[in-house]
Amino acid sequence: MAFSPKTRRYLVIFLLIGWGISLSYFALRSKKPALPGKEAIRFYRDNRLLMGTFWEVISPDKRSSAIVFAEVKRIENLLSKYIEGSEISQLNRTGKLKVSPDTFYIIKKSKEFWQASGGAFDITVAPLADLWGFTNQEHVVPNDDKIKLTLKLVGSDKIILHENDNVVEFKFPGMKIDLGAIAKGLALDCCVKILKENNIDSCLINAGGQVYALGEKSGSPWKVAIQNPRKPEITGVLKLKDKSVSTSGDYEQFFFKNGKRYCHIIDPKTGYPVSSGVSSVTVVTDSGIEADALSTAVFVLGKKSGEELLKKFPRATAKIF
Ligand code: ADP
Ligand code: MG
C-alpha cells in the first residue's frame, strides 16, 4: 500500500518518537532496576484524524490526548473552509461577518505575516486554490486570463478588520480566505495553553508533521526527525523543548501536467503554484502559529528572500532544502 508523501513524513516522526517510547516501556519491563534516581515513566499515546491530518499526542499525563483532540476539533469547527457552518465558510459566503475572538485573532495575525513577508504569505489565495482545483482535488492548469482575473480578488489589504466589534469584511465580492497555512499552528498553541492550565508540562503533539514539543520527555528534550522531501531518508534530528517545528514543501500536495510539477502553495504575486527553487522549508520557533506561517512564507519567497524574512523573527531558525 502506498502512503501519500504527507503520511510518510508522519510515519518517520512517528517511528522515531516510537523508539523513545519503546525504550520507556523496556525500562518498565526490564528486570534490571532503573538507574538510581530515575523512575521509569509510562507514556500515553493516542491519535485522531482532525483538520485533514493525523494528530498524535504523547504524554505521561493520560488527560493530554482528550484535551488536545477536543481543542483541535473546536478550532477546526471555527476555521475550516471545508465545514459548511464554520465561521470561515460563512465569511467566504457573505463577505462580512462578526467572528469569535480566535477567528479575529488568526485573521489579524495572517495580515501581519502578509505585511512582514511582502505579500508572499496571503490567506486570500483561496480563489486561486479553487481555480487550480486544489480545493476539490480536480487539478487543472487554468488559462492566463482566468488567473489574471482571479488575482484581482487576492491581497490581504482587501480584508478590513473592524477591531471594535470583531467584524471581518472583504472589499470585493468573490473574495475568500483559506487558513490552511496557519490554522494548525494556532491549534497547537491553543492546545498548549489548555494543557498548561491543567498543569500538564510534558506533551508532544504531532499534527501530521507539524509539531509542538511541550516541556521535556523524562528530563530530556523531545526528539523529532526531519525527512528528506525527495528521498526516504532522515536529514536530521531536532531536539525540542517548548518549541514548534513546521515544514512546508512541494511534496505535500501536487500534480503533474505535461511533465511539470504544480504544488499546492501558490505565489500570490503570479497566481501560479510556487516554483522558487526550494523543495522544503522547516522552521523551528517558539509558537505554532509562527512556525506554520513562516515555513509557508519562506517556501514562497525562496532561499534568499526567505532568509531576509527570517531576520525579522529572531526566535526562528530554518532549514531550507
Ligand atoms: P500544510 O498545512 O499542507 O502542511 P502549509 O502550512 O504550507 O502546508 O499550507 C499550505 C496551504 O496553505 C495550502 O494548501 C493552501 O490552503 C494555503 N496556501 C497556499 N498558498 C498560500 C500562500 N501563498 N499564503 C498563505 N496560504 C497559502
Ligand atoms: Mg504553514
Short mmCIF file of C-alpha atoms and ligand atoms in Angstrom, two decimals:
data_model
loop_
_atom_site.label_atom_id
_atom_site.label_comp_id
_atom_site.label_asym_id
_atom_site.label_seq_id
_atom_site.Cartn_x
_atom_site.Cartn_y
_atom_site.Cartn_z
CA MET A 1 0.00 0.00 0.00
CA ALA A 2 1.37 3.39 -0.97
CA PHE A 3 1.33 6.22 1.52
CA SER A 4 0.92 9.80 0.47
CA PRO A 5 4.12 11.83 0.97
CA LYS A 6 2.46 13.53 3.93
CA THR A 7 1.66 10.21 5.57
CA ARG A 8 5.24 9.07 5.05
CA ARG A 9 6.56 12.16 6.80
CA TYR A 10 4.13 11.50 9.61
CA LEU A 11 5.38 7.92 9.86
CA VAL A 12 9.02 8.93 10.14
CA ILE A 13 8.26 11.25 13.02
CA PHE A 14 6.01 8.59 14.49
CA LEU A 15 8.71 5.92 14.34
CA LEU A 16 11.43 8.00 15.92
CA ILE A 17 9.18 9.02 18.76
CA GLY A 18 8.07 5.40 18.98
CA TRP A 19 11.67 4.35 19.53
CA GLY A 20 11.88 6.66 22.52
CA ILE A 21 8.62 5.34 23.85
CA SER A 22 9.67 1.72 23.34
CA LEU A 23 12.73 2.40 25.46
CA SER A 24 10.49 3.74 28.20
CA TYR A 25 8.43 0.59 28.09
CA PHE A 26 11.59 -1.51 28.03
CA ALA A 27 12.75 0.22 31.20
CA LEU A 28 9.43 -0.61 32.80
CA ARG A 29 9.62 -4.28 31.94
CA SER A 30 13.34 -4.78 32.43
CA LYS A 31 14.40 -6.93 35.37
CA LYS A 32 17.30 -4.56 35.93
CA PRO A 33 16.45 -1.73 38.31
CA ALA A 34 16.05 1.71 36.75
CA LEU A 35 19.07 4.00 37.09
CA PRO A 36 19.38 5.41 40.60
CA GLY A 37 17.09 8.42 40.96
CA LYS A 38 15.39 7.65 37.61
CA GLU A 39 11.89 6.21 37.74
CA ALA A 40 10.61 4.62 34.52
CA ILE A 41 7.78 6.81 33.26
CA ARG A 42 4.76 5.49 31.42
CA PHE A 43 3.75 7.42 28.29
CA TYR A 44 0.24 7.52 26.87
CA ARG A 45 -0.22 7.83 23.15
CA ASP A 46 -3.29 8.39 21.03
CA ASN A 47 -4.12 9.64 17.54
CA ARG A 48 -7.04 11.13 15.69
CA LEU A 49 -7.83 12.44 12.20
CA LEU A 50 -8.54 16.17 12.52
CA MET A 51 -8.07 19.22 10.25
CA GLY A 52 -7.37 16.84 7.37
CA THR A 53 -4.36 15.18 9.00
CA PHE A 54 -3.33 12.73 11.71
CA TRP A 55 -2.83 14.23 15.14
CA GLU A 56 -0.74 12.22 17.54
CA VAL A 57 -0.37 13.01 21.23
CA ILE A 58 2.28 11.51 23.51
CA SER A 59 2.38 12.44 27.17
CA PRO A 60 2.99 11.00 30.62
CA ASP A 61 -0.38 12.52 31.63
CA LYS A 62 -3.29 10.47 30.38
CA ARG A 63 -5.61 13.51 30.20
CA SER A 64 -3.50 15.12 27.43
CA SER A 65 -4.94 13.49 24.32
CA ALA A 66 -8.58 14.18 25.24
CA ILE A 67 -7.71 17.82 25.94
CA VAL A 68 -5.84 18.18 22.63
CA PHE A 69 -8.45 16.47 20.44
CA ALA A 70 -11.33 18.49 21.92
CA GLU A 71 -9.47 21.76 21.39
CA VAL A 72 -8.39 20.92 17.82
CA LYS A 73 -11.99 20.00 16.98
CA ARG A 74 -13.16 23.35 18.37
CA ILE A 75 -10.63 25.23 16.19
CA GLU A 76 -11.45 23.12 13.13
CA ASN A 77 -15.16 23.90 13.54
CA LEU A 78 -14.34 27.62 13.56
CA LEU A 79 -11.72 27.79 10.81
CA SER A 80 -12.14 25.00 8.26
CA LYS A 81 -13.27 26.09 4.83
CA TYR A 82 -14.47 22.51 4.31
CA ILE A 83 -17.03 22.71 7.17
CA GLU A 84 -20.12 24.50 5.91
CA GLY A 85 -21.09 26.07 9.22
CA SER A 86 -17.59 27.26 10.19
CA GLU A 87 -17.04 30.98 10.64
CA ILE A 88 -14.64 30.96 7.68
CA SER A 89 -17.21 29.29 5.40
CA GLN A 90 -19.85 31.79 6.49
CA LEU A 91 -17.46 34.69 5.91
CA ASN A 92 -16.47 33.32 2.49
CA ARG A 93 -20.17 33.13 1.54
CA THR A 94 -21.29 36.52 2.87
CA GLY A 95 -18.16 38.69 2.66
CA LYS A 96 -18.84 40.24 6.09
CA LEU A 97 -19.17 38.57 9.49
CA LYS A 98 -18.86 39.20 13.20
CA VAL A 99 -16.50 36.45 14.32
CA SER A 100 -15.21 34.93 17.55
CA PRO A 101 -12.02 36.31 19.17
CA ASP A 102 -9.96 33.28 17.96
CA THR A 103 -11.04 33.76 14.34
CA PHE A 104 -10.43 37.52 14.50
CA TYR A 105 -7.00 36.90 16.06
CA ILE A 106 -5.85 34.46 13.37
CA ILE A 107 -7.00 36.71 10.51
CA LYS A 108 -5.23 39.65 12.15
CA LYS A 109 -2.02 37.60 12.60
CA SER A 110 -2.30 36.42 8.98
CA LYS A 111 -2.38 40.05 7.83
CA GLU A 112 0.75 40.71 9.92
CA PHE A 113 2.58 37.81 8.22
CA TRP A 114 1.34 39.10 4.86
CA GLN A 115 2.85 42.51 5.67
CA ALA A 116 6.13 41.07 7.01
CA SER A 117 6.57 38.74 4.03
CA GLY A 118 5.91 41.45 1.44
CA GLY A 119 2.73 39.65 0.37
CA ALA A 120 4.19 36.13 0.00
CA PHE A 121 2.02 34.77 2.82
CA ASP A 122 -1.54 35.58 1.84
CA ILE A 123 -4.72 33.87 3.07
CA THR A 124 -6.72 35.48 0.25
CA VAL A 125 -5.22 32.97 -2.24
CA ALA A 126 -8.36 30.84 -1.73
CA PRO A 127 -9.97 31.72 -5.12
CA LEU A 128 -6.67 30.73 -6.80
CA ALA A 129 -6.61 27.41 -4.91
CA ASP A 130 -10.17 26.83 -6.23
CA LEU A 131 -9.15 27.78 -9.78
CA TRP A 132 -6.23 25.32 -9.81
CA GLY A 133 -8.51 22.60 -8.44
CA PHE A 134 -6.68 22.18 -5.14
CA THR A 135 -9.88 22.62 -3.13
CA ASN A 136 -11.81 19.76 -4.74
CA GLN A 137 -8.72 17.77 -5.85
CA GLU A 138 -9.70 18.14 -9.54
CA HIS A 139 -6.45 19.67 -10.70
CA VAL A 140 -6.28 21.81 -13.83
CA VAL A 141 -3.87 24.32 -15.33
CA PRO A 142 -6.09 27.39 -15.86
CA ASN A 143 -5.52 29.82 -18.72
CA ASP A 144 -3.65 33.08 -18.07
CA ASP A 145 -6.75 35.27 -18.47
CA LYS A 146 -8.57 33.40 -15.72
CA ILE A 147 -5.53 33.68 -13.45
CA LYS A 148 -5.26 37.45 -14.09
CA LEU A 149 -8.95 37.91 -13.35
CA THR A 150 -8.77 35.87 -10.15
CA LEU A 151 -5.68 37.80 -8.99
CA LYS A 152 -7.94 40.86 -8.64
CA LEU A 153 -9.54 39.12 -5.64
CA VAL A 154 -6.17 38.45 -3.99
CA GLY A 155 -4.37 40.66 -1.47
CA SER A 156 -4.76 40.77 2.32
CA ASP A 157 -5.01 44.57 2.18
CA LYS A 158 -8.51 43.85 0.84
CA ILE A 159 -9.54 42.36 4.21
CA ILE A 160 -10.98 45.04 6.51
CA LEU A 161 -10.80 44.33 10.24
CA HIS A 162 -13.23 46.22 12.49
CA GLU A 163 -11.40 45.96 15.81
CA ASN A 164 -14.19 47.40 17.96
CA ASP A 165 -16.75 44.66 17.21
CA ASN A 166 -14.69 41.75 15.72
CA VAL A 167 -16.26 42.17 12.29
CA VAL A 168 -14.27 40.98 9.27
CA GLU A 169 -15.20 42.40 5.89
CA PHE A 170 -13.99 41.74 2.34
CA LYS A 171 -13.58 44.70 0.00
CA PHE A 172 -14.79 42.83 -3.10
CA PRO A 173 -17.46 40.20 -3.72
CA GLY A 174 -15.96 36.84 -4.65
CA MET A 175 -13.07 37.14 -2.20
CA LYS A 176 -12.38 34.14 0.03
CA ILE A 177 -9.82 33.18 2.64
CA ASP A 178 -8.04 29.92 3.34
CA LEU A 179 -6.25 29.43 6.67
CA GLY A 180 -4.61 26.13 5.63
CA ALA A 181 -1.12 27.56 6.09
CA ILE A 182 -1.61 28.84 9.64
CA ALA A 183 -4.62 27.17 11.35
CA LYS A 184 -2.75 24.08 12.56
CA GLY A 185 -0.17 26.37 14.14
CA LEU A 186 -2.86 28.25 16.03
CA ALA A 187 -4.48 24.97 17.08
CA LEU A 188 -1.15 23.78 18.53
CA ASP A 189 -0.76 26.99 20.53
CA CYS A 190 -4.33 26.79 21.85
CA CYS A 191 -3.75 23.15 22.93
CA VAL A 192 -0.54 24.06 24.74
CA LYS A 193 -2.32 26.87 26.60
CA ILE A 194 -5.02 24.50 27.87
CA LEU A 195 -2.52 21.76 28.76
CA LYS A 196 -0.59 24.27 30.87
CA GLU A 197 -3.83 25.45 32.53
CA ASN A 198 -4.32 21.80 33.53
CA ASN A 199 -0.79 21.66 34.98
CA ILE A 200 0.43 19.34 32.23
CA ASP A 201 4.05 20.17 31.46
CA SER A 202 5.17 17.29 29.21
CA CYS A 203 3.46 16.52 25.91
CA LEU A 204 4.38 16.06 22.29
CA ILE A 205 1.74 16.96 19.72
CA ASN A 206 2.37 15.92 16.14
CA ALA A 207 -0.11 17.38 13.66
CA GLY A 208 0.84 15.44 10.51
CA GLY A 209 4.47 16.52 10.72
CA GLN A 210 3.91 19.89 12.34
CA VAL A 211 4.90 19.51 15.94
CA TYR A 212 4.75 21.27 19.29
CA ALA A 213 7.01 19.86 21.99
CA LEU A 214 5.82 20.95 25.41
CA GLY A 215 8.43 20.66 28.14
CA GLU A 216 10.66 17.61 28.19
CA LYS A 217 10.37 13.85 27.83
CA SER A 218 11.71 12.22 31.01
CA GLY A 219 14.10 15.12 31.65
CA SER A 220 15.49 15.43 28.08
CA PRO A 221 14.25 17.41 25.07
CA TRP A 222 11.83 15.61 22.74
CA LYS A 223 13.46 14.21 19.58
CA VAL A 224 11.83 14.76 16.20
CA ALA A 225 13.15 13.52 12.86
CA ILE A 226 13.08 15.55 9.66
CA GLN A 227 12.70 13.65 6.43
CA ASN A 228 14.38 14.46 3.13
CA PRO A 229 11.48 15.69 0.93
CA ARG A 230 12.70 13.79 -2.14
CA LYS A 231 14.19 10.58 -0.70
CA PRO A 232 13.10 8.19 2.04
CA GLU A 233 15.86 9.23 4.41
CA ILE A 234 16.16 11.31 7.56
CA THR A 235 18.08 14.57 7.14
CA GLY A 236 18.36 15.41 10.80
CA VAL A 237 17.01 15.04 14.29
CA LEU A 238 15.78 18.07 16.22
CA LYS A 239 15.84 18.24 19.99
CA LEU A 240 12.91 20.35 21.08
CA LYS A 241 11.70 21.82 24.35
CA ASP A 242 8.83 24.33 24.34
CA LYS A 243 9.23 24.75 20.59
CA SER A 244 7.22 24.19 17.48
CA VAL A 245 8.50 22.89 14.15
CA SER A 246 6.71 23.17 10.84
CA THR A 247 7.63 22.04 7.34
CA SER A 248 6.19 23.36 4.09
CA GLY A 249 7.10 21.87 0.77
CA ASP A 250 6.18 20.92 -2.74
CA TYR A 251 5.86 17.23 -1.83
CA GLU A 252 2.75 17.67 0.33
CA GLN A 253 0.15 18.01 -2.36
CA PHE A 254 0.95 18.41 -6.03
CA PHE A 255 0.04 17.29 -9.51
CA PHE A 256 1.95 16.77 -12.75
CA LYS A 257 0.81 18.20 -16.08
CA ASN A 258 2.93 17.88 -19.23
CA GLY A 259 5.92 16.88 -17.15
CA LYS A 260 5.69 19.94 -14.90
CA ARG A 261 5.11 19.72 -11.16
CA TYR A 262 2.48 22.05 -9.64
CA CYS A 263 2.35 22.27 -5.84
CA HIS A 264 -0.48 23.44 -3.57
CA ILE A 265 1.30 26.56 -2.29
CA ILE A 266 0.54 29.49 -4.55
CA ASP A 267 2.60 32.58 -5.24
CA PRO A 268 0.10 35.42 -4.67
CA LYS A 269 2.14 37.70 -6.98
CA THR A 270 1.84 35.49 -10.07
CA GLY A 271 -1.21 33.34 -9.31
CA TYR A 272 0.85 30.23 -10.14
CA PRO A 273 1.96 27.44 -7.82
CA VAL A 274 5.31 28.31 -6.27
CA SER A 275 8.47 27.42 -8.16
CA SER A 276 11.05 29.20 -6.04
CA GLY A 277 13.70 26.52 -6.46
CA VAL A 278 13.15 25.33 -2.90
CA SER A 279 11.61 21.93 -2.21
CA SER A 280 11.06 22.22 1.53
CA VAL A 281 11.42 24.62 4.43
CA THR A 282 11.50 23.60 8.08
CA VAL A 283 11.10 26.33 10.69
CA VAL A 284 11.65 25.94 14.43
CA THR A 285 10.41 28.66 16.75
CA ASP A 286 8.53 29.33 20.00
CA SER A 287 4.96 29.23 18.73
CA GLY A 288 2.98 27.01 16.39
CA ILE A 289 1.46 29.96 14.57
CA GLU A 290 4.88 31.49 13.76
CA ALA A 291 6.40 28.16 12.68
CA ASP A 292 3.42 27.40 10.42
CA ALA A 293 3.16 30.82 8.76
CA LEU A 294 6.92 31.27 8.32
CA SER A 295 7.52 27.84 6.77
CA THR A 296 4.89 28.63 4.13
CA ALA A 297 6.13 32.21 3.61
CA VAL A 298 9.80 31.19 3.22
CA PHE A 299 8.77 28.44 0.78
CA VAL A 300 7.02 31.07 -1.37
CA LEU A 301 9.91 33.53 -1.18
CA GLY A 302 12.73 31.08 -1.91
CA LYS A 303 16.11 30.88 -0.20
CA LYS A 304 17.47 34.43 -0.50
CA SER A 305 14.35 36.48 0.28
CA GLY A 306 13.24 33.82 2.75
CA GLU A 307 16.42 34.29 4.76
CA GLU A 308 15.80 38.06 4.75
CA LEU A 309 12.30 37.47 6.14
CA LEU A 310 13.66 35.20 8.88
CA LYS A 311 15.87 38.05 10.14
CA LYS A 312 12.67 39.79 11.27
CA PHE A 313 11.89 36.78 13.52
CA PRO A 314 14.99 36.35 15.71
CA ARG A 315 13.49 33.40 17.64
CA ALA A 316 13.10 31.37 14.43
CA THR A 317 15.67 29.08 12.81
CA ALA A 318 15.17 27.35 9.48
CA LYS A 319 16.46 24.58 7.24
CA ILE A 320 15.86 25.30 3.57
CA PHE A 321 16.31 22.50 1.01
P1 ADP B 1 0.43 22.09 5.07
O1 ADP B 1 -0.51 22.71 6.05
O2 ADP B 1 -0.26 21.41 3.95
O3 ADP B 1 1.44 21.23 5.75
P2 ADP B 1 1.32 24.79 4.61
O4 ADP B 1 1.29 25.17 6.05
O5 ADP B 1 2.50 25.31 3.86
O6 ADP B 1 1.28 23.24 4.39
O7 ADP B 1 -0.02 25.36 3.98
C1 ADP B 1 -0.39 25.12 2.65
C2 ADP B 1 -1.83 25.58 2.45
O8 ADP B 1 -1.92 27.00 2.62
C3 ADP B 1 -2.38 25.34 1.06
O9 ADP B 1 -2.99 24.07 0.98
C4 ADP B 1 -3.39 26.45 0.91
O10 ADP B 1 -4.57 26.10 1.59
C5 ADP B 1 -2.77 27.60 1.65
N1 ADP B 1 -1.90 28.48 0.82
C6 ADP B 1 -1.42 28.26 -0.44
N2 ADP B 1 -0.61 29.25 -0.83
C7 ADP B 1 -0.56 30.15 0.20
C8 ADP B 1 0.10 31.39 0.39
N3 ADP B 1 0.89 31.94 -0.53
N4 ADP B 1 -0.09 32.02 1.58
C9 ADP B 1 -0.88 31.50 2.55
N5 ADP B 1 -1.54 30.33 2.41
C10 ADP B 1 -1.38 29.65 1.27
MG MG B 2 2.18 26.74 7.06
#
